[in-house]
Amino acid sequence: MDAIDDLIKLLSRLPGIGGKSAARMTYRLIGTDPNYNKRLGEAIATLQDKIHRCPICGAFTETDPCPICQDERRDRSVMCVVEQSQDVITIQNSGIYSGLFHVLGGAISPLNSIGPDQLSFSSLRKRIEEGSFKEIIIATNPNEEGDITALYIKRMFKDSNIKITRLAAGLPVGGDLEYVDRKTLEISLKARMDV
Amino acid sequence: MDAIDDLIKLLSRLPGIGGKSAARMTYRLIGTDPNYNKRLGEAIATLQDKIHRCPICGAFTETDPCPICQDERRDRSVMCVVEQSQDVITIQNSGIYSGLFHVLGGAISPLNSIGPDQLSFSSLRKRIEEGSFKEIIIATNPNEEGDITALYIKRMFKDSNIKITRLAAGLPVGGDLEYVDRKTLEISLKARMDV
């Protein structure tokens, strides 16, 4: 197998990249600035050496703790619970939320045998108990797993005085939080409902 | 800028990859088998060290000359002239052509100031003169630049006894050869016309 085929096959394993896209990327890489290729190759090869999960919130980070957990200006009375680390970025990039985050590492999924024990609920409970939160915003995906997970969080804190809300209607049902546009996200955050 | 943002920005410069795709790829890379990342990073970083243009046909290759130019079983009476190296792969993968190839390195484009001098016409002429070709199949893209280039090739060999043909109707006009499906390519190759 030659270098071109090899790279096309490797790239094809990335999400959303088919054989033709991978070929197109590979030929672009052959003709591009060599410095760019070295930087891209290095960035991919060393990514996992640099990135780890924040010991507090569970988001991927290079610093310890992550920049959001470190930031004194964040509103420490609101906690936004998300499934994946990239959901933190999606919400951060919208610029309409200034509280803290907690990354579960997924959603409860009986079909995929993912139970609460495999997600970071115990550290969430600990953070909530030790903090002075007034509200928990559940930002799980608007699908069945996200619904089950939201219900689980609601029950977990039902005896506390903390307000529990969830991102509102406006999110496309069955979709992925990662692909929501800023406007839809803003509407759903503003119109968030009690669960 | 952290490692995640850095990689997202680098990936966004690839053809067909927007910011969201790049982010999705990056987060997949964080969670994937470390061995895959090392291999992919290495494959990208070393690609240009391994790949060069075949001194005969101009296609990208690791060997010298390329496997097609070396292959004694190819039909050396037919020459297929393409714009880009990836067009060779597209036609090869269709499995319906067994002759030789010549890669021009682009198409004549007055709008982009690309004239015949910047393309490999002189080596094409030399190969045709020194070989025993009966037919030249022009497989330039079915757009204006491809048409001009086809006309240029036709004129170049008009005084020879070589049959000059071009991939037939069936190619979507204004499109890119790279994205043609096998069936359309087969029809257009079988129904190729004199120019």
Short mmCIF file of C-alpha atoms in Angstrom, two decimals:
data_model
loop_
_atom_site.label_atom_id
_atom_site.label_comp_id
_atom_site.label_asym_id
_atom_site.label_seq_id
_atom_site.Cartn_x
_atom_site.Cartn_y
_atom_site.Cartn_z
CA MET A 1 0.00 0.00 0.00
CA ASP A 2 1.50 3.35 -0.95
CA ALA A 3 1.55 6.56 1.06
CA ILE A 4 -1.44 8.05 -0.77
CA ASP A 5 -3.70 5.01 -0.28
CA ASP A 6 -2.52 4.68 3.28
CA LEU A 7 -3.46 8.27 4.13
CA ILE A 8 -6.80 8.03 2.29
CA LYS A 9 -7.70 4.93 4.33
CA LEU A 10 -6.67 6.56 7.60
CA LEU A 11 -8.62 9.75 6.86
CA SER A 12 -11.71 7.74 5.84
CA ARG A 13 -12.01 6.55 9.44
CA LEU A 14 -12.75 10.09 10.65
CA PRO A 15 -16.40 11.00 11.29
CA GLY A 16 -18.17 12.39 8.22
CA ILE A 17 -15.25 11.65 5.88
CA GLY A 18 -15.97 9.24 3.02
CA GLY A 19 -13.50 7.83 0.53
CA LYS A 20 -13.85 10.70 -1.93
CA SER A 21 -13.44 13.40 0.71
CA ALA A 22 -10.41 11.57 2.07
CA ALA A 23 -8.89 11.39 -1.43
CA ARG A 24 -9.57 15.07 -2.00
CA MET A 25 -7.93 15.98 1.31
CA THR A 26 -4.94 13.76 0.55
CA TYR A 27 -4.29 15.33 -2.86
CA ARG A 28 -4.64 18.78 -1.33
CA LEU A 29 -2.06 17.77 1.27
CA ILE A 30 0.36 16.65 -1.45
CA GLY A 31 0.21 20.05 -3.09
CA THR A 32 0.14 22.25 -0.01
CA ASP A 33 2.77 24.13 1.99
CA PRO A 34 5.05 21.44 3.57
CA ASN A 35 5.15 23.45 6.77
CA TYR A 36 1.38 23.09 7.12
CA ASN A 37 1.59 19.30 6.76
CA LYS A 38 4.29 19.06 9.41
CA ARG A 39 2.21 21.19 11.78
CA LEU A 40 -1.01 19.27 11.11
CA GLY A 41 0.72 15.89 11.44
CA GLU A 42 2.40 16.96 14.67
CA ALA A 43 -0.86 18.41 16.05
CA ILE A 44 -2.66 15.11 15.44
CA ALA A 45 0.14 12.88 16.71
CA THR A 46 0.63 14.85 19.94
CA LEU A 47 -3.01 15.78 20.63
CA GLN A 48 -3.65 13.09 23.19
CA ASP A 49 -0.38 13.78 24.99
CA LYS A 50 -1.48 17.36 25.60
CA ILE A 51 -5.18 16.92 26.31
CA HIS A 52 -6.75 15.33 29.40
CA ARG A 53 -10.04 15.65 31.23
CA CYS A 54 -10.37 18.48 33.75
CA PRO A 55 -10.43 16.81 37.19
CA ILE A 56 -13.25 19.15 38.25
CA CYS A 57 -15.71 19.39 35.34
CA GLY A 58 -14.53 16.60 33.03
CA ALA A 59 -14.05 18.79 29.94
CA PHE A 60 -11.01 18.20 27.72
CA THR A 61 -8.29 20.66 28.61
CA GLU A 62 -4.56 21.35 28.47
CA THR A 63 -4.50 23.13 31.84
CA ASP A 64 -5.32 21.69 35.23
CA PRO A 65 -8.03 22.60 36.12
CA CYS A 66 -9.56 23.83 32.85
CA PRO A 67 -9.78 27.58 32.05
CA ILE A 68 -13.50 27.72 32.88
CA CYS A 69 -13.17 26.04 36.29
CA GLN A 70 -10.23 28.36 37.04
CA ASP A 71 -12.03 31.54 35.97
CA GLU A 72 -13.04 33.56 39.05
CA ARG A 73 -15.47 35.66 37.05
CA ARG A 74 -17.75 32.74 36.19
CA ASP A 75 -21.14 32.65 37.93
CA ARG A 76 -20.69 29.90 40.52
CA SER A 77 -24.39 29.71 41.32
CA VAL A 78 -25.37 28.10 38.01
CA MET A 79 -24.25 24.67 36.79
CA CYS A 80 -24.82 23.53 33.23
CA VAL A 81 -24.70 19.75 32.81
CA VAL A 82 -23.73 18.49 29.34
CA GLU A 83 -23.07 15.08 27.82
CA GLN A 84 -19.81 15.74 25.95
CA SER A 85 -16.85 18.06 26.22
CA GLN A 86 -17.62 19.58 22.83
CA ASP A 87 -21.03 20.69 24.15
CA VAL A 88 -19.13 23.01 26.52
CA ILE A 89 -17.51 24.67 23.49
CA THR A 90 -20.84 24.94 21.66
CA ILE A 91 -22.43 26.73 24.63
CA GLN A 92 -19.29 28.79 25.33
CA ASN A 93 -19.13 29.97 21.73
CA SER A 94 -22.71 31.23 21.92
CA GLY A 95 -21.52 33.77 24.50
CA ILE A 96 -24.85 33.65 26.38
CA TYR A 97 -23.87 31.58 29.41
CA SER A 98 -21.43 32.52 32.16
CA GLY A 99 -21.90 29.78 34.77
CA LEU A 100 -19.98 26.55 35.37
CA PHE A 101 -20.15 23.26 33.47
CA HIS A 102 -20.21 19.58 34.27
CA VAL A 103 -19.45 17.00 31.58
CA LEU A 104 -21.15 13.65 32.16
CA GLY A 105 -19.15 11.84 29.51
CA GLY A 106 -22.30 10.63 27.75
CA ALA A 107 -25.95 9.92 28.49
CA ILE A 108 -27.75 7.06 30.21
CA SER A 109 -28.58 4.56 27.48
CA PRO A 110 -30.17 1.24 28.42
CA LEU A 111 -29.90 0.12 24.78
CA ASN A 112 -26.15 0.67 24.77
CA SER A 113 -25.74 -0.66 28.32
CA ILE A 114 -24.59 2.73 29.59
CA GLY A 115 -25.83 3.14 33.14
CA PRO A 116 -25.39 6.02 35.63
CA ASP A 117 -22.28 4.32 37.07
CA GLN A 118 -20.38 4.91 33.85
CA LEU A 119 -21.08 8.65 33.89
CA SER A 120 -19.72 11.31 36.26
CA PHE A 121 -22.81 11.66 38.46
CA SER A 122 -20.94 11.12 41.73
CA SER A 123 -18.59 14.05 41.05
CA LEU A 124 -21.60 16.13 39.98
CA ARG A 125 -23.33 15.36 43.28
CA LYS A 126 -20.17 16.23 45.19
CA ARG A 127 -19.75 19.55 43.35
CA ILE A 128 -23.37 20.50 43.94
CA GLU A 129 -23.21 19.58 47.64
CA GLU A 130 -19.96 21.47 48.20
CA GLY A 131 -20.91 24.52 46.13
CA SER A 132 -23.59 27.14 46.51
CA PHE A 133 -25.59 26.52 43.37
CA LYS A 134 -29.02 28.04 42.88
CA GLU A 135 -29.74 26.40 39.54
CA ILE A 136 -28.78 23.34 37.53
CA ILE A 137 -29.39 23.70 33.80
CA ILE A 138 -29.61 20.31 32.11
CA ALA A 139 -28.24 20.57 28.56
CA THR A 140 -28.37 16.94 27.53
CA ASN A 141 -29.26 16.16 23.92
CA PRO A 142 -32.95 16.42 22.97
CA ASN A 143 -33.36 12.69 22.38
CA GLU A 144 -34.41 9.66 24.41
CA GLU A 145 -31.07 9.14 26.15
CA GLY A 146 -30.92 12.85 26.95
CA ASP A 147 -34.46 12.70 28.38
CA ILE A 148 -33.66 9.72 30.62
CA THR A 149 -30.49 11.44 31.79
CA ALA A 150 -32.35 14.68 32.54
CA LEU A 151 -34.91 12.76 34.58
CA TYR A 152 -32.13 11.04 36.49
CA ILE A 153 -30.52 14.38 37.38
CA LYS A 154 -33.88 15.83 38.42
CA ARG A 155 -34.47 12.91 40.80
CA MET A 156 -30.94 13.13 42.13
CA PHE A 157 -31.50 16.69 43.37
CA LYS A 158 -35.25 16.62 44.01
CA ASP A 159 -34.81 17.07 47.80
CA SER A 160 -32.47 20.06 47.44
CA ASN A 161 -33.63 23.65 47.10
CA ILE A 162 -31.84 24.01 43.80
CA LYS A 163 -33.90 24.95 40.77
CA ILE A 164 -33.56 22.33 38.03
CA THR A 165 -34.15 23.45 34.46
CA ARG A 166 -33.56 22.02 31.02
CA LEU A 167 -32.82 23.65 27.67
CA ALA A 168 -36.18 24.50 26.14
CA ALA A 169 -38.10 23.50 23.09
CA GLY A 170 -36.44 24.94 20.04
CA LEU A 171 -33.84 22.24 19.84
CA PRO A 172 -34.55 19.93 16.91
CA VAL A 173 -35.79 16.66 18.38
CA GLY A 174 -33.62 13.64 17.67
CA GLY A 175 -30.66 15.85 16.85
CA ASP A 176 -27.25 16.46 18.35
CA LEU A 177 -26.46 19.50 20.51
CA GLU A 178 -23.20 19.87 18.65
CA TYR A 179 -24.96 20.96 15.44
CA VAL A 180 -27.38 23.48 16.88
CA ASP A 181 -27.07 27.02 15.53
CA ARG A 182 -26.49 29.94 17.87
CA LYS A 183 -30.01 31.37 17.55
CA THR A 184 -31.79 28.11 18.36
CA LEU A 185 -29.45 27.63 21.28
CA GLU A 186 -30.16 31.14 22.56
CA ILE A 187 -33.93 30.67 22.36
CA SER A 188 -33.76 27.33 24.11
CA LEU A 189 -31.51 28.71 26.84
CA LYS A 190 -33.74 31.76 27.45
CA ALA A 191 -36.94 29.71 27.45
CA ARG A 192 -35.53 26.92 29.60
CA MET A 193 -38.23 25.08 31.57
CA ASP A 194 -38.50 23.39 34.95
CA VAL A 195 -38.33 19.60 34.73
CA MET B 1 -4.29 28.89 21.59
CA ASP B 2 -4.67 25.40 22.97
CA ALA B 3 -4.08 22.07 21.22
CA ILE B 4 -7.78 21.55 20.43
CA ASP B 5 -8.31 24.99 18.86
CA ASP B 6 -5.01 24.67 17.05
CA LEU B 7 -6.00 21.36 15.44
CA ILE B 8 -9.52 22.58 14.60
CA LYS B 9 -8.04 25.61 12.80
CA LEU B 10 -5.54 23.45 10.90
CA LEU B 11 -8.19 20.93 9.84
CA SER B 12 -10.55 23.72 8.74
CA ARG B 13 -8.09 24.60 5.99
CA LEU B 14 -8.68 21.26 4.25
CA PRO B 15 -11.07 21.20 1.29
CA GLY B 16 -14.70 20.59 2.26
CA ILE B 17 -14.00 20.81 6.00
CA GLY B 18 -15.83 23.56 7.87
CA GLY B 19 -15.39 24.59 11.48
CA LYS B 20 -17.98 22.13 12.82
CA SER B 21 -16.59 19.17 10.88
CA ALA B 22 -13.10 20.07 12.05
CA ALA B 23 -14.30 20.21 15.67
CA ARG B 24 -16.07 16.89 15.29
CA MET B 25 -12.92 15.29 13.84
CA THR B 26 -10.77 16.77 16.61
CA TYR B 27 -12.96 15.43 19.42
CA ARG B 28 -13.04 12.04 17.73
CA LEU B 29 -9.24 12.14 17.62
CA ILE B 30 -9.06 12.90 21.34
CA GLY B 31 -11.07 9.80 22.15
CA THR B 32 -9.63 7.42 19.60
CA ASP B 33 -6.90 4.76 19.70
CA PRO B 34 -3.59 6.63 20.29
CA ASN B 35 -1.89 4.37 17.79
CA TYR B 36 -4.24 5.61 15.06
CA ASN B 37 -3.40 9.25 15.83
CA LYS B 38 0.33 8.56 15.68
CA ARG B 39 -0.08 6.79 12.34
CA LEU B 40 -2.31 9.50 10.88
CA GLY B 41 -0.05 12.29 12.10
CA GLU B 42 3.01 10.54 10.71
CA ALA B 43 1.28 9.81 7.39
CA ILE B 44 0.40 13.49 6.96
CA ALA B 45 3.78 14.84 8.10
CA THR B 46 5.78 12.52 5.86
CA LEU B 47 3.45 12.46 2.83
CA GLN B 48 5.37 14.98 0.79
CA ASP B 49 8.70 13.33 1.55
CA LYS B 50 7.44 10.10 0.02
CA ILE B 51 5.42 11.37 -2.91
CA HIS B 52 6.76 13.01 -6.07
CA ARG B 53 5.60 13.37 -9.67
CA CYS B 54 6.34 10.49 -12.03
CA PRO B 55 9.02 11.81 -14.44
CA ILE B 56 7.17 10.17 -17.34
CA CYS B 57 3.43 10.78 -16.86
CA GLY B 58 3.40 13.39 -14.08
CA ALA B 59 1.15 11.44 -11.68
CA PHE B 60 1.95 11.46 -7.97
CA THR B 61 3.87 8.32 -7.05
CA GLU B 62 6.23 6.76 -4.55
CA THR B 63 8.08 4.73 -7.17
CA ASP B 64 10.12 6.01 -10.08
CA PRO B 65 8.58 5.71 -12.64
CA CYS B 66 5.02 5.19 -11.37
CA PRO B 67 3.45 1.70 -11.31
CA ILE B 68 1.34 2.40 -14.42
CA CYS B 69 4.26 3.65 -16.56
CA GLN B 70 6.28 0.60 -15.39
CA ASP B 71 3.52 -1.92 -16.11
CA GLU B 72 4.39 -3.88 -19.26
CA ARG B 73 0.81 -5.14 -19.61
CA ARG B 74 -0.67 -1.67 -20.20
CA ASP B 75 -1.88 -0.92 -23.71
CA ARG B 76 0.84 1.39 -25.05
CA SER B 77 -1.18 2.41 -28.09
CA VAL B 78 -3.69 4.51 -26.11
CA MET B 79 -2.89 7.65 -24.16
CA CYS B 80 -5.39 9.21 -21.78
CA VAL B 81 -4.69 12.87 -21.00
CA VAL B 82 -6.01 14.15 -17.67
CA GLU B 83 -5.73 17.40 -15.75
CA GLN B 84 -4.85 16.14 -12.27
CA SER B 85 -3.12 13.13 -10.75
CA GLN B 86 -6.30 12.17 -8.87
CA ASP B 87 -8.10 11.82 -12.24
CA VAL B 88 -5.75 8.89 -12.97
CA ILE B 89 -7.01 7.17 -9.81
CA THR B 90 -10.63 7.88 -10.71
CA ILE B 91 -10.21 6.29 -14.15
CA GLN B 92 -8.04 3.45 -12.79
CA ASN B 93 -10.62 2.61 -10.13
CA SER B 94 -13.31 2.28 -12.78
CA GLY B 95 -11.35 -0.71 -14.15
CA ILE B 96 -12.43 0.04 -17.72
CA TYR B 97 -9.21 1.55 -19.11
CA SER B 98 -5.89 -0.21 -19.63
CA GLY B 99 -3.81 2.31 -21.60
CA LEU B 100 -1.29 4.91 -20.45
CA PHE B 101 -1.88 8.28 -18.81
CA HIS B 102 -0.50 11.79 -19.07
CA VAL B 103 -1.13 14.33 -16.32
CA LEU B 104 -1.15 17.92 -17.54
CA GLY B 105 -1.08 19.43 -14.05
CA GLY B 106 -4.18 21.53 -14.72
CA ALA B 107 -6.11 23.05 -17.61
CA ILE B 108 -5.54 26.10 -19.80
CA SER B 109 -7.35 28.94 -18.08
CA PRO B 110 -7.06 32.46 -19.48
CA LEU B 111 -9.04 33.80 -16.50
CA ASN B 112 -6.52 32.35 -14.04
CA SER B 113 -3.55 33.23 -16.28
CA ILE B 114 -2.69 29.56 -16.81
CA GLY B 115 -1.29 29.15 -20.30
CA PRO B 116 -0.01 26.06 -22.14
CA ASP B 117 3.56 26.80 -20.95
CA GLN B 118 2.60 26.04 -17.36
CA LEU B 119 1.25 22.61 -18.27
CA SER B 120 3.15 19.50 -19.37
CA PHE B 121 2.36 19.71 -23.10
CA SER B 122 5.99 19.48 -24.23
CA SER B 123 6.48 16.15 -22.45
CA LEU B 124 3.14 14.97 -23.87
CA ARG B 125 4.32 15.83 -27.38
CA LYS B 126 7.62 14.05 -26.79
CA ARG B 127 5.88 10.91 -25.46
CA ILE B 128 3.49 10.82 -28.42
CA GLU B 129 6.30 11.35 -30.95
CA GLU B 130 8.52 8.68 -29.41
CA GLY B 131 5.73 6.16 -28.81
CA SER B 132 3.47 4.23 -31.15
CA PHE B 133 0.12 5.63 -30.10
CA LYS B 134 -3.00 5.03 -32.16
CA GLU B 135 -5.34 7.09 -30.01
CA ILE B 136 -5.27 9.98 -27.57
CA ILE B 137 -8.29 10.11 -25.24
CA ILE B 138 -8.76 13.57 -23.79
CA ALA B 139 -10.23 13.30 -20.30
CA THR B 140 -10.11 16.94 -19.25
CA ASN B 141 -12.96 18.22 -17.07
CA PRO B 142 -16.28 18.95 -18.86
CA ASN B 143 -16.07 22.71 -18.33
CA GLU B 144 -14.73 25.72 -20.21
CA GLU B 145 -11.09 25.25 -19.21
CA GLY B 146 -11.32 21.56 -20.09
CA ASP B 147 -12.84 22.42 -23.49
CA ILE B 148 -10.06 24.92 -24.31
CA THR B 149 -7.45 22.40 -23.24
CA ALA B 150 -9.04 19.65 -25.35
CA LEU B 151 -9.04 21.95 -28.38
CA TYR B 152 -5.38 22.77 -27.77
CA ILE B 153 -4.47 19.07 -27.69
CA LYS B 154 -6.50 18.40 -30.83
CA ARG B 155 -4.62 21.14 -32.70
CA MET B 156 -1.27 19.95 -31.34
CA PHE B 157 -1.69 16.55 -33.02
CA LYS B 158 -3.90 17.47 -35.97
CA ASP B 159 -1.19 16.59 -38.53
CA SER B 160 -0.49 13.18 -37.02
CA ASN B 161 -2.39 10.01 -37.91
CA ILE B 162 -3.42 9.54 -34.28
CA LYS B 163 -7.12 9.40 -33.53
CA ILE B 164 -8.06 12.09 -31.02
CA THR B 165 -11.15 11.47 -28.89
CA ARG B 166 -12.67 12.98 -25.80
CA LEU B 167 -14.80 11.52 -22.99
CA ALA B 168 -18.39 11.66 -24.21
CA ALA B 169 -21.57 13.33 -23.11
CA GLY B 170 -22.76 11.84 -19.89
CA LEU B 171 -20.35 13.84 -17.78
CA PRO B 172 -22.29 16.48 -15.85
CA VAL B 173 -21.42 19.83 -17.48
CA GLY B 174 -19.64 22.30 -15.21
CA GLY B 175 -18.62 19.52 -12.83
CA ASP B 176 -15.38 17.97 -11.72
CA LEU B 177 -14.11 14.64 -13.10
CA GLU B 178 -13.12 13.64 -9.58
CA TYR B 179 -16.78 13.32 -8.49
CA VAL B 180 -18.11 11.35 -11.44
CA ASP B 181 -19.65 7.98 -10.58
CA ARG B 182 -18.39 4.80 -12.22
CA LYS B 183 -21.45 4.33 -14.46
CA THR B 184 -21.36 7.83 -15.93
CA LEU B 185 -17.64 7.45 -16.47
CA GLU B 186 -18.13 4.14 -18.23
CA ILE B 187 -20.83 5.52 -20.56
CA SER B 188 -18.71 8.54 -21.40
CA LEU B 189 -15.65 6.40 -22.06
CA LYS B 190 -17.54 3.96 -24.30
CA ALA B 191 -19.30 6.71 -26.23
CA ARG B 192 -16.19 8.89 -26.59
CA MET B 193 -16.32 11.17 -29.63
CA ASP B 194 -13.87 12.57 -32.14
CA VAL B 195 -12.97 16.20 -31.49
#
